[in-house]
Short mmCIF file of C-alpha atoms and ligand atoms in Angstrom, two decimals:
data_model
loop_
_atom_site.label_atom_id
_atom_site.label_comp_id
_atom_site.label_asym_id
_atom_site.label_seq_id
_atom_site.Cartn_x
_atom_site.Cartn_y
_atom_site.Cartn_z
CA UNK A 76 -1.49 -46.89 -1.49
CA UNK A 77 -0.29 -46.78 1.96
CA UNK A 78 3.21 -47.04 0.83
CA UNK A 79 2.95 -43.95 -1.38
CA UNK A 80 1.26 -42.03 1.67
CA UNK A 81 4.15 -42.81 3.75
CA UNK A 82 6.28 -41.95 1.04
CA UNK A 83 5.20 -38.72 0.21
CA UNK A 84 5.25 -37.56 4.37
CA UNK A 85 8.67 -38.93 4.60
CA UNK A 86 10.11 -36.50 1.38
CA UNK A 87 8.48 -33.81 3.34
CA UNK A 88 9.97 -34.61 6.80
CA UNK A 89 13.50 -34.74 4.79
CA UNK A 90 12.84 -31.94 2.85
CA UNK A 91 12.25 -29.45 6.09
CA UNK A 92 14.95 -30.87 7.73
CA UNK A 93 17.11 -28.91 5.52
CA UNK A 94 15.54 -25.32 6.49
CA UNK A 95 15.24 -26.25 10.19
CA UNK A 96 17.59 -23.36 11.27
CA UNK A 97 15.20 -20.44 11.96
CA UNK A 98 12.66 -21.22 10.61
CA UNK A 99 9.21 -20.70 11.60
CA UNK A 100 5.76 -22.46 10.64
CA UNK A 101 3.06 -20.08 9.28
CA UNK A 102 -0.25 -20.92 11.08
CA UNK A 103 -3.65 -20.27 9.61
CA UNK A 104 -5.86 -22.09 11.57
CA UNK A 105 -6.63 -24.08 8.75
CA UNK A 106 -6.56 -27.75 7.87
CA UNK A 107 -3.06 -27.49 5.12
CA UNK A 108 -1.36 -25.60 7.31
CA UNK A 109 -1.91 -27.90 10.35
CA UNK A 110 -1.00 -30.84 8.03
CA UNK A 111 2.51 -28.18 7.61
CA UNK A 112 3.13 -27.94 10.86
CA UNK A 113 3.29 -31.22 12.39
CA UNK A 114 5.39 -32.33 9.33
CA UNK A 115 7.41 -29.61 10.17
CA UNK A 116 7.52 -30.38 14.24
CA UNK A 117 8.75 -34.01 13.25
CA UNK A 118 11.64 -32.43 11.01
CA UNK A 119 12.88 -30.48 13.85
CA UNK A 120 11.14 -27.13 13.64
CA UNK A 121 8.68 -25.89 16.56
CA UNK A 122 8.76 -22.06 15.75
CA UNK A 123 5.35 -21.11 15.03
CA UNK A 124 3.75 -17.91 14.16
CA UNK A 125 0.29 -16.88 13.57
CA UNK A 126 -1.14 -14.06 11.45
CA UNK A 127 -3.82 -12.19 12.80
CA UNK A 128 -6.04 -10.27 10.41
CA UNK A 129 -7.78 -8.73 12.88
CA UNK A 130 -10.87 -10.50 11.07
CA UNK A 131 -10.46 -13.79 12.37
CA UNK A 132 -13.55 -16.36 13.45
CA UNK A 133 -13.15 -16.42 17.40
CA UNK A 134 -13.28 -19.89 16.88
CA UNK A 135 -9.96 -19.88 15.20
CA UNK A 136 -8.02 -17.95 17.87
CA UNK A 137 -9.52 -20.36 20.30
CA UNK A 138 -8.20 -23.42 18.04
CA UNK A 139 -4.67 -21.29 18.20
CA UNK A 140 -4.74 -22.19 22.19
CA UNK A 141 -5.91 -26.34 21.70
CA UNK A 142 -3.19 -26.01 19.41
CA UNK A 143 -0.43 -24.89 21.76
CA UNK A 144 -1.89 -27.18 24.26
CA UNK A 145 -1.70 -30.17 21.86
CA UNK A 146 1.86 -29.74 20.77
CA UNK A 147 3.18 -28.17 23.83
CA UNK A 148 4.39 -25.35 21.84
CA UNK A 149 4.07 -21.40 22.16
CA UNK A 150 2.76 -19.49 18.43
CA UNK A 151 3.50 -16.06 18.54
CA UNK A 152 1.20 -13.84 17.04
CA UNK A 153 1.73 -10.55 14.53
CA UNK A 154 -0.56 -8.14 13.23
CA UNK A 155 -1.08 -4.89 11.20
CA UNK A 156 -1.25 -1.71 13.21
CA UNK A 157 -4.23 -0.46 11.93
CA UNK A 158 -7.56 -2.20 12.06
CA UNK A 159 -9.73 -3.84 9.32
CA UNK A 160 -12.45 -2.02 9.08
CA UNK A 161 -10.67 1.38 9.53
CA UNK A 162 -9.02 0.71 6.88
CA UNK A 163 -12.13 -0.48 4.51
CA UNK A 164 -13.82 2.61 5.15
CA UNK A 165 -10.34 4.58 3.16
CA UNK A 166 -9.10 2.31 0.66
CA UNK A 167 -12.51 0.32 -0.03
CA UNK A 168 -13.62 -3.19 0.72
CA UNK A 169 -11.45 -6.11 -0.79
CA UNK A 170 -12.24 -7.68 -3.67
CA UNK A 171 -10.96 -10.23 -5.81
CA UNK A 172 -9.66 -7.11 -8.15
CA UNK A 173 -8.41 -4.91 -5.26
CA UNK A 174 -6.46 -7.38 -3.06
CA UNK A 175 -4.64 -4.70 -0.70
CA UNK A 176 -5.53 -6.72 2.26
CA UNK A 177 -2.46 -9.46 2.18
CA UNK A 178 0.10 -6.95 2.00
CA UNK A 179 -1.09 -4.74 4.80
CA UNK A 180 -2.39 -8.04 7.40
CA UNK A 181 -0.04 -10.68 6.16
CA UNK A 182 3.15 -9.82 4.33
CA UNK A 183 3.79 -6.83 5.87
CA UNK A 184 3.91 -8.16 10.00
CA UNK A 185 5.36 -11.05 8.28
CA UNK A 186 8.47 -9.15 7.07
CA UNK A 187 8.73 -7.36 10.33
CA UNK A 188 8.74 -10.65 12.43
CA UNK A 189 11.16 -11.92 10.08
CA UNK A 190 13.48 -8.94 10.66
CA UNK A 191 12.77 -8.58 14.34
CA UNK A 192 13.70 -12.25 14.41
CA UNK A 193 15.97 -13.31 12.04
CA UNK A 194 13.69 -15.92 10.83
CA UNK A 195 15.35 -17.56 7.72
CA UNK A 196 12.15 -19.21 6.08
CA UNK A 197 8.68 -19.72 6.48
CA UNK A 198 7.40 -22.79 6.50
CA UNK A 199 3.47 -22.66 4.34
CA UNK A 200 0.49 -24.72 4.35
CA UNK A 201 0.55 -23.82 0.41
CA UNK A 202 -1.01 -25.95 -2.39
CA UNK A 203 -0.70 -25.67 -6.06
CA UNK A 204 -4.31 -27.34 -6.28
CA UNK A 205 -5.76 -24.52 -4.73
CA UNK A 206 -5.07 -22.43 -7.51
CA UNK A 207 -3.83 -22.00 -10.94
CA UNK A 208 -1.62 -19.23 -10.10
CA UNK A 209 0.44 -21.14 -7.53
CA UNK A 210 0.73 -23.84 -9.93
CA UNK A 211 3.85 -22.06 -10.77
CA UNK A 212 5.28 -21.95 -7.19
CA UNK A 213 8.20 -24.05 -5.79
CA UNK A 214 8.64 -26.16 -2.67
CA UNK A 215 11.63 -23.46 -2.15
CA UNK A 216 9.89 -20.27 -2.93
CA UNK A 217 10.18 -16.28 -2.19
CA UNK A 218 8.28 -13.56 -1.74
CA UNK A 219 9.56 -10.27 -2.61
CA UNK A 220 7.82 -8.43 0.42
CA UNK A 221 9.62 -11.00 2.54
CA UNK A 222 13.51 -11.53 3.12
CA UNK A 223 12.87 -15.04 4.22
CA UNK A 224 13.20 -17.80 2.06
CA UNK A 225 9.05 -19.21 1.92
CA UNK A 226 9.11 -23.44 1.75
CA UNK A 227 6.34 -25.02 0.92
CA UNK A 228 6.28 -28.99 1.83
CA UNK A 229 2.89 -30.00 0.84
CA UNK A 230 2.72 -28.09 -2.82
CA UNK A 231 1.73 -31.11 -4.57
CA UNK A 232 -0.46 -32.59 -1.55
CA UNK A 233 -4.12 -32.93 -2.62
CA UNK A 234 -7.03 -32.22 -0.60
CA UNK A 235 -7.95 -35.91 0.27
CA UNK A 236 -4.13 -36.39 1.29
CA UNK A 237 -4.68 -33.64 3.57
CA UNK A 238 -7.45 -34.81 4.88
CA UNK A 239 -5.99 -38.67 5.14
CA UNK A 240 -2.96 -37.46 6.83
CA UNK A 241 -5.15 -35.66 9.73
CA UNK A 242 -7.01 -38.77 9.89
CA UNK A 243 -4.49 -41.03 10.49
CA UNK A 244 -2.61 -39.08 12.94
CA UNK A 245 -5.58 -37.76 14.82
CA UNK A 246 -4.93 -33.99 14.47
CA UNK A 247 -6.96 -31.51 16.06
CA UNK A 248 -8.92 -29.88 13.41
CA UNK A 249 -10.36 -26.26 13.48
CA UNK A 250 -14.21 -26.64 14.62
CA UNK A 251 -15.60 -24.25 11.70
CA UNK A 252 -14.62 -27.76 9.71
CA UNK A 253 -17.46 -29.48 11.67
CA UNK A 254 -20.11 -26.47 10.40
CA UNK A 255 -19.20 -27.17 6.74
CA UNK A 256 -16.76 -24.31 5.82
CA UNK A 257 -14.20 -25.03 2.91
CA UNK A 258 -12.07 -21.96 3.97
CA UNK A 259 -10.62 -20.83 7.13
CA UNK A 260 -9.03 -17.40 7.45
CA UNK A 261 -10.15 -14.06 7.40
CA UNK A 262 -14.17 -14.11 7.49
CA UNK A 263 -14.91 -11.70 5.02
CA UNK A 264 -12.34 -12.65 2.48
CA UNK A 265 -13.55 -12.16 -1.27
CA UNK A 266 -12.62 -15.90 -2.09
CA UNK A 267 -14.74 -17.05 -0.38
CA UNK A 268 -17.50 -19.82 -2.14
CA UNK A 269 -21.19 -19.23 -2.38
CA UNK A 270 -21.55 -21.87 0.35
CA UNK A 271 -19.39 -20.41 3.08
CA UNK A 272 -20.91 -17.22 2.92
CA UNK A 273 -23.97 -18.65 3.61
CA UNK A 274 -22.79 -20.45 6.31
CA UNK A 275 -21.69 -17.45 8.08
CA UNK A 276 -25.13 -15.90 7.58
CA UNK A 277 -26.62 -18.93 9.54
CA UNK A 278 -23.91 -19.08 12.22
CA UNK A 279 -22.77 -16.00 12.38
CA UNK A 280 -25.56 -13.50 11.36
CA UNK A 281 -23.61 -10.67 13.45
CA UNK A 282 -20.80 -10.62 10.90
CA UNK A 283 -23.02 -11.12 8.24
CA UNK A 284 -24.69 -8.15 9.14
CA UNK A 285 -21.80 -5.95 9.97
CA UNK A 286 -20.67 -6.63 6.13
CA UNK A 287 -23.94 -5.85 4.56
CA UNK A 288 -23.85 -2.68 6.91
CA UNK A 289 -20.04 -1.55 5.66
CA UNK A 290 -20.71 -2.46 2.00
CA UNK A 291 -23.53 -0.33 1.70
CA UNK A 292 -21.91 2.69 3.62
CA UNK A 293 -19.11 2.42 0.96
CA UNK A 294 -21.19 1.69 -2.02
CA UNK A 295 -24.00 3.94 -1.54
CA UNK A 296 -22.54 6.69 -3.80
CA UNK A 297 -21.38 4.05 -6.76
CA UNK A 298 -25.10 3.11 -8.04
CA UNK A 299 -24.11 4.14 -11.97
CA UNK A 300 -20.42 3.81 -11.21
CA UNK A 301 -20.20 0.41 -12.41
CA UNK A 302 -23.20 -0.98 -9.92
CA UNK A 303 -26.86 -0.79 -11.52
CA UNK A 304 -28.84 -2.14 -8.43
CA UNK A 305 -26.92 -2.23 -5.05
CA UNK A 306 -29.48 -4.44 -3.05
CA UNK A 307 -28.51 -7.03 -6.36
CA UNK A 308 -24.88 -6.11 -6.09
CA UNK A 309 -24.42 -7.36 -2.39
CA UNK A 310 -27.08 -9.94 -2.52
CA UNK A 311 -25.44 -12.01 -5.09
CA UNK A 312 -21.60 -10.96 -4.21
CA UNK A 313 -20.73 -9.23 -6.75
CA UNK A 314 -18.92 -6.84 -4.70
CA UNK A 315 -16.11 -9.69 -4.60
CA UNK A 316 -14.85 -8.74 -7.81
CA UNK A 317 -15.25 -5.07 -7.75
CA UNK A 318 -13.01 -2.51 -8.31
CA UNK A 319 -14.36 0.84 -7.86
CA UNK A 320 -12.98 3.71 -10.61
CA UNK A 321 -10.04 6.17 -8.90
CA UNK A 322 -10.84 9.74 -8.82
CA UNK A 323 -7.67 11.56 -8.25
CA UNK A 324 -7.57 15.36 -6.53
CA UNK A 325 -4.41 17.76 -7.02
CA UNK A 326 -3.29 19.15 -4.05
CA UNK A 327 0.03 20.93 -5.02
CA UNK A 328 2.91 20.73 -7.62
CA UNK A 329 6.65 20.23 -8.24
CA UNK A 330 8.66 21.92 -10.06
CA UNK A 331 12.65 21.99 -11.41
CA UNK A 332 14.11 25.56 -10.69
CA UNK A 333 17.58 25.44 -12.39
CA UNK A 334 19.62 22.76 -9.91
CA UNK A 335 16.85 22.81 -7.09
CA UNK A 336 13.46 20.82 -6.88
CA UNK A 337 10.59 22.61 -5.04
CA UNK A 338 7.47 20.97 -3.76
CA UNK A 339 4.61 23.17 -3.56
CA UNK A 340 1.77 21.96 -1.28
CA UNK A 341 -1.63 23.84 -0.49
CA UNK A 342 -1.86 22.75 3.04
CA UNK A 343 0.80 23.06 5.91
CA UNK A 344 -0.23 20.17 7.26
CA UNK A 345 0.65 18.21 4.26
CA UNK A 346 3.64 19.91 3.82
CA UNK A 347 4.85 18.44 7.40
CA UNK A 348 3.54 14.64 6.01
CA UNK A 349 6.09 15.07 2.87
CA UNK A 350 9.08 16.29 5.23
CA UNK A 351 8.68 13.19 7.63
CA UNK A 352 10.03 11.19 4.73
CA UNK A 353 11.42 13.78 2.52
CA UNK A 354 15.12 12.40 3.49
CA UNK A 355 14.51 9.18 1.47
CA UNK A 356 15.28 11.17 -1.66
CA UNK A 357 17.63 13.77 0.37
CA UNK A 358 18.76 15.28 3.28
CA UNK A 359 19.44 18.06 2.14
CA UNK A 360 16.12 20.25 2.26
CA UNK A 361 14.68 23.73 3.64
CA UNK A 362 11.32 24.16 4.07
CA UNK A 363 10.01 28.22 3.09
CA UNK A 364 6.53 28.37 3.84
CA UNK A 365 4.15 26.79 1.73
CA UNK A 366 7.09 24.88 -0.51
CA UNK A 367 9.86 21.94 0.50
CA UNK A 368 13.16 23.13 -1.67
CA UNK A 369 15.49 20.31 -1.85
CA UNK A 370 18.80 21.60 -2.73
CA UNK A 371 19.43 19.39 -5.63
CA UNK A 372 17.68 18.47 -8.93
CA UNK A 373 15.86 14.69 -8.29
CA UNK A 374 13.83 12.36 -10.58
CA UNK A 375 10.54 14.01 -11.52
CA UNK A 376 8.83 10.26 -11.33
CA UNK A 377 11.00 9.36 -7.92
CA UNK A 378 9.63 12.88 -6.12
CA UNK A 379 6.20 12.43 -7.73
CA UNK A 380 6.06 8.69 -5.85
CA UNK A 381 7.33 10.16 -2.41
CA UNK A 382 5.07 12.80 -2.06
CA UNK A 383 1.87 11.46 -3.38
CA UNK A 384 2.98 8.50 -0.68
CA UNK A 385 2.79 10.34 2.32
CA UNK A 386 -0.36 12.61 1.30
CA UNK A 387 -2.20 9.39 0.79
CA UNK A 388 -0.76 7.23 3.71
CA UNK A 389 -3.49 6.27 6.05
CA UNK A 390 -0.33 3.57 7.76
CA UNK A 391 -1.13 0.43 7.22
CA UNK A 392 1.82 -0.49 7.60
CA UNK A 393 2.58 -2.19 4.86
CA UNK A 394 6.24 0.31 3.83
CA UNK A 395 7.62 -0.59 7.76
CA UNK A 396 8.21 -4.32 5.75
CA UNK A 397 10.57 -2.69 3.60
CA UNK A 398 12.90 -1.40 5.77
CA UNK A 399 14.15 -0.67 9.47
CA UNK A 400 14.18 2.95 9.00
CA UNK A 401 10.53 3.03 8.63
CA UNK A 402 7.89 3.53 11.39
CA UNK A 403 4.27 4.89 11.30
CA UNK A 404 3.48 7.45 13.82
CA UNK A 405 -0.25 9.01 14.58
CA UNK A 406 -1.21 7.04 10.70
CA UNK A 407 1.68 8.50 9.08
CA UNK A 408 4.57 7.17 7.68
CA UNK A 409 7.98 8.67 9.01
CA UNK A 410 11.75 8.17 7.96
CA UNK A 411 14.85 7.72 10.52
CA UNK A 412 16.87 10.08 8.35
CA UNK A 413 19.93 9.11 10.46
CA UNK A 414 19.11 5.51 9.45
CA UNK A 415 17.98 5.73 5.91
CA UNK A 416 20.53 5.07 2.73
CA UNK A 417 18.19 5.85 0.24
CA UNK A 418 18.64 2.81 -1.28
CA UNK A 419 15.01 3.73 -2.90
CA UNK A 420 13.32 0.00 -2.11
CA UNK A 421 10.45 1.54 -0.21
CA UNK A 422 9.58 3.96 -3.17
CA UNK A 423 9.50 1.39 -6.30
CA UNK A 424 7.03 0.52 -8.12
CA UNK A 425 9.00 -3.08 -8.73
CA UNK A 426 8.71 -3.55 -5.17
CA UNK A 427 5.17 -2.79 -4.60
CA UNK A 428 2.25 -2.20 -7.66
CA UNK A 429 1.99 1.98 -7.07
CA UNK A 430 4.54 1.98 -4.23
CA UNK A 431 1.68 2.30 -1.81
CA UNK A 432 -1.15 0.71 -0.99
CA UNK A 433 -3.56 3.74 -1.17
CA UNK A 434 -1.62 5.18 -4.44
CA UNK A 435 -2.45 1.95 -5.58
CA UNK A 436 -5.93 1.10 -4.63
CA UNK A 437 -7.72 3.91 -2.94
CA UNK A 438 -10.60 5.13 -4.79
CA UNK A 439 -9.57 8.87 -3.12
CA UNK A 440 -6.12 9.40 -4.46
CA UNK A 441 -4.43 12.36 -3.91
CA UNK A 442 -1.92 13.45 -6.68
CA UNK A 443 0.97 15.97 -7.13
CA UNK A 444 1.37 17.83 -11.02
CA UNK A 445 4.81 18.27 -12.46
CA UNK A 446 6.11 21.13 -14.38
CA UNK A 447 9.91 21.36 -15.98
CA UNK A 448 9.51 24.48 -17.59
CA UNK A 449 10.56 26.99 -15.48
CA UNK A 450 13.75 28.38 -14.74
CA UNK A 451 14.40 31.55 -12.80
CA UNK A 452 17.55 33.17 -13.69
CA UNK A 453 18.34 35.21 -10.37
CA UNK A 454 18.78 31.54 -8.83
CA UNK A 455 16.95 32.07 -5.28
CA UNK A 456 16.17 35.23 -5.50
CA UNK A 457 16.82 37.17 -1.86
CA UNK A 458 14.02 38.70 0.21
CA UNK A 459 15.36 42.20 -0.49
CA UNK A 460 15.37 41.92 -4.97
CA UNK A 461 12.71 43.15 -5.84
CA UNK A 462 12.39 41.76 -9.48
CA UNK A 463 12.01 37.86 -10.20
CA UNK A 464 12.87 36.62 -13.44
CA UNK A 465 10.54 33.41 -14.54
CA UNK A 466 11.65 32.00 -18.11
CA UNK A 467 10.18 29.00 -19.97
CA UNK A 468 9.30 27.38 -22.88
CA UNK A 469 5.49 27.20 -22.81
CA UNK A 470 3.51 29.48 -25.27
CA UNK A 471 2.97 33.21 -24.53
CA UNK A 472 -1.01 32.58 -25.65
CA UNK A 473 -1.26 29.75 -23.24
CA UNK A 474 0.55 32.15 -20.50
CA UNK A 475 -2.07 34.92 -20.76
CA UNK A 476 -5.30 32.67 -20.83
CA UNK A 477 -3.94 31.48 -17.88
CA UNK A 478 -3.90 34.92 -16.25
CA UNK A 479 -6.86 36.37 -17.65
CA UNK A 480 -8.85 35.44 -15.10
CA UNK A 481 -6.44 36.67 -11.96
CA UNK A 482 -5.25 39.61 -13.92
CA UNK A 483 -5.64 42.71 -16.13
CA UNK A 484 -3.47 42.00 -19.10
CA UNK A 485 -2.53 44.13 -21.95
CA UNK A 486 -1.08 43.40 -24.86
CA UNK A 487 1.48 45.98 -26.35
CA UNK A 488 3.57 44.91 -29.73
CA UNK A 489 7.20 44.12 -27.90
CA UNK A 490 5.36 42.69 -24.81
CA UNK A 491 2.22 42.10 -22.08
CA UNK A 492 1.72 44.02 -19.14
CA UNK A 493 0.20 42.19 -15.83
CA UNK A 494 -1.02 43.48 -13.14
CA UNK A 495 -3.31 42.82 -9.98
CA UNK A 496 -3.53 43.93 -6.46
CA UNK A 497 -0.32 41.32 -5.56
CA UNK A 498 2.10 42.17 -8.51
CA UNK A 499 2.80 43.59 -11.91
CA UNK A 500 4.85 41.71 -14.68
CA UNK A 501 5.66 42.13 -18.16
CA UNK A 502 6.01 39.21 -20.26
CA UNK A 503 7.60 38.96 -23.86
CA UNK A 504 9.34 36.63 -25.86
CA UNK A 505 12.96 36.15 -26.26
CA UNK A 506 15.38 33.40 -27.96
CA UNK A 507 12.71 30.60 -27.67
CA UNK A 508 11.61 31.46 -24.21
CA UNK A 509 8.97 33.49 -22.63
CA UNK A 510 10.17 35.62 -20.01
CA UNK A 511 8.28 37.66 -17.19
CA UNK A 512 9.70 40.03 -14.72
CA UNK A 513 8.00 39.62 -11.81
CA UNK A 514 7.58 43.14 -9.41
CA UNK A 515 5.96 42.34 -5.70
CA UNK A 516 3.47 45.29 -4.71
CA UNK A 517 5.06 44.40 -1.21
CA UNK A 518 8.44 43.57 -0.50
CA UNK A 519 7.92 39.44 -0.13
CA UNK A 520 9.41 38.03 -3.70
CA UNK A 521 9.48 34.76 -2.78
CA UNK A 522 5.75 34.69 -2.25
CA UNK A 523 4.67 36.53 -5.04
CA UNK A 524 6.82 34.40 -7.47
CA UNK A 525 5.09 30.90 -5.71
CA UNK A 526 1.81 32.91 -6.24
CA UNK A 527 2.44 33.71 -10.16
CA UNK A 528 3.76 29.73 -10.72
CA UNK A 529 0.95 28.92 -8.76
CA UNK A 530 -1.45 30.69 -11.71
CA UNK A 531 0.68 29.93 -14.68
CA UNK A 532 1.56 26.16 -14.26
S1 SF4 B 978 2.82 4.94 2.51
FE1 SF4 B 978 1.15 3.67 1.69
S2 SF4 B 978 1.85 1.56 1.85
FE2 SF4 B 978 3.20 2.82 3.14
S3 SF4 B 978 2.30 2.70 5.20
FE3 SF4 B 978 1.43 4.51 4.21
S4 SF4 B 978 -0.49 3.80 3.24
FE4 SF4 B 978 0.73 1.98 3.72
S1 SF4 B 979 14.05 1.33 2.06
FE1 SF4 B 979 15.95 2.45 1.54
S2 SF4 B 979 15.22 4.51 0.97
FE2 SF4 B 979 13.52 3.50 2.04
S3 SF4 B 979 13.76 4.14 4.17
FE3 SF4 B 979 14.86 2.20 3.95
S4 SF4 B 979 16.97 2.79 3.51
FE4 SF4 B 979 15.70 4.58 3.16
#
């Protein structure tokens, strides 16, 4: 028995030996990843790095320090720039169904240490008995957030190894051991078991508290929406596997003018959100008023992604992993345009479910409609023309029920006259097409033709 014990820490010792070259030990704070590290300290590697959630037991970061002491090593620490519970209170509490809090607190300052560092692999305190998912991992694994190589050396440890090992090498263990949790890590975590939450109702009734609090400030408009009885629904945790329905608002639209692509946005202020990263798709771009026309026709599904990113991004963060170009400023994502190759990785869907965490997950997702229909045939027209030419292939009926309600229409045999205070228009039909001649009552064009889209699409 012994022999196999010794057996099994020497294949691990050899094994990190071979990634010893920047590499750095991920620190939880927890009793596997302990067992990692001073495997990994005897094969040569004393980089250390610690996540913090931001939702850490103080008892952990105070284990972080006996830690340092014990090995006479420094861990640095990373973490998300936005809070926890700021970001609860926009994209929802976790659950076992709406995991967005990895990415944003672990992967994410991960990726940018990595970078920042040139850190090769990570070294994980990750076991395939833990779950049946990472019964699939390797001992040399990746992680497509992450451009370092992720080793695990105890995969196949069990949990009594774990424990023997700390035994007979007299480890320092984290103290919330001694009160009976299973799990260290983040305190509210939706994984957690029956038993640890009600450990931290008995020694930690503040946090306990605090959750019950934010749960029922999020939840208090979902009684119907898949909750029947919310005093039930925290009581008994079934909040861990919730995933609350997404309600989607429009806010604007895009459209494919001949060879240009127009974004069409309500609000100013979200207009100035989309240019801040506009340059991923192109740099070449004018904004006129309301509307972002980039001077060349793009993917509908590419533009769709990039805008609906940055009027949802509340900056976690979580895109700044991608790439070196990327930075959050005031909550907002922003693009070095200089920088940026639009190579595309921080807009895929294969890179990231939705391409952005509050796409993704938030229950308050903002959305951008897309028309192809339209071509004008006096390409931009000038302020001084005084006639704008719309043409597409939708249906003259549909067209008019449209207007009816922003304008008096008449219907003659060869066409239909339109008119209200801003404009009068004729539409008819004409090789396939509908067409309508747009005439200003003042002299903008350019306003009165976003105006009339604005109606008809
Ligand atoms: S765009 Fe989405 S994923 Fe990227 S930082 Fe903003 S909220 Fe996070
Ligand atoms: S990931 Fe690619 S497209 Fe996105 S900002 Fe970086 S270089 Fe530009």
């Amino acid at each position: 028995m012994k022999k196999d014990f010794e057996l099994k820490e020497k294949t691990a010792i050899n094994f990190l030996k071979k990634y010893n070259k920047n590499a750095y030990v991920c620190f939880s704070g927890g009793k596997d990843s302990l067992v990692a590290l001073d495997l990994a300290i005897k094969g040569g590697i004393d980089n250390v790095v610690f996540c913090d959630t931001t939702m850490e037991f103080q008892e952990t970061l105070d284990y972080i320090r006996r830690v340092e002491e014990f090995y006479d090593i420094r861990v640095e620490s990373v973490t998300a720039p936005v809070p926890f519970f700021e970001l609860v209170y926009k994209i929802g509490v976790p659950s076992r169904r709406l995991r967005w809090c990895c990415k944003v607190y672990k992967f994410s300052p991960l990726a940018v240490f990595a970078r920042e560092n040139k850190v090769k692999s990570y070294i994980t305190g990750l076991r395939s008995e833990e779950n049946v998912r990472r019964k699939h991992y390797s001992k040399n694994d990746e992680n497509h957030l992450i451009d370092s190589k992720q080793i695990n050396p105890i995969l196949d440890w069990s949990s009594q190894d774990i424990w023997d090992y700390i035994m007979r090498n007299n480890l320092p263990v984290n103290p919330l051991y001694n009160l009976g949790f299973k799990r260290i890590g983040c305190w509210p975590c939706p994984f957690k078991s029956k038993v640890d939450w009600s450990l931290i109702k008995k020694f930690f009734p503040d946090k306990s508290k605090l959750l019950d609090k934010t749960l029922r400030s999020i939840l208090k408009n979902c009684e119907g929406v898949g909750i029947k009885n919310l005093d039930d629904f925290i009581k008994n945790f079934k909040w861990t596997a919730y995933s609350r329905p997404q309600n989607s608002e429009l806010q604007g639209k895009i459209e494919f003018i001949d060879g240009t692509s127009l974004i069409h946005l309500e609000n100013t202020s979200d207009l100035k959100k989309v240019e801040k990263i506009i340059p991923i798709l192109s740099k070449e771009y004018e904004v006129i008023r309301n509307s972002i026309m980039i001077k060349s026709k793009l993917r509908k599904q590419s533009l769709k992604i990039l805008v609906e990113k940055a009027l949802n991004c509340v900056g976690c963060g979580t895109c700044v992993a991608f790439c070196k170009s990327l930075r959050i400023e005031r909550n907002h994502l922003v693009v070095d345009s200089q920088n940026c190759t639009s190579c595309l990785r921080c807009i895929k869907t294969s890179t990231m479910r939705g391409a952005c965490i509050m796409r993704n997950f938030s229950p308050y997702r903002i959305e951008i409609g897309t028309c192809q229909n339209f071509s004008v045939e006096n390409e931009i027209p000038s302020l001084n023309s005084r006639v704008g030419l719309i043409r597409t292939r939708a249906k003259l009926e549909d067209i008019i029920e449209k207007l009816e309600k922003h304008a008096e229409i008449k219907k003659f045999t060869q066409y239909v006259s339109i008119k209200n205070g801003k404009l009068s228009a004729t539409a008819y039909k004409s090789r396939g097409y509908v067409e309508i001649k747009i005439y200003p009552n003042n002299n903008d064009l350019e306003i009165t033709m976003n105006y009339f889209r604005g109606i008809i699409t």
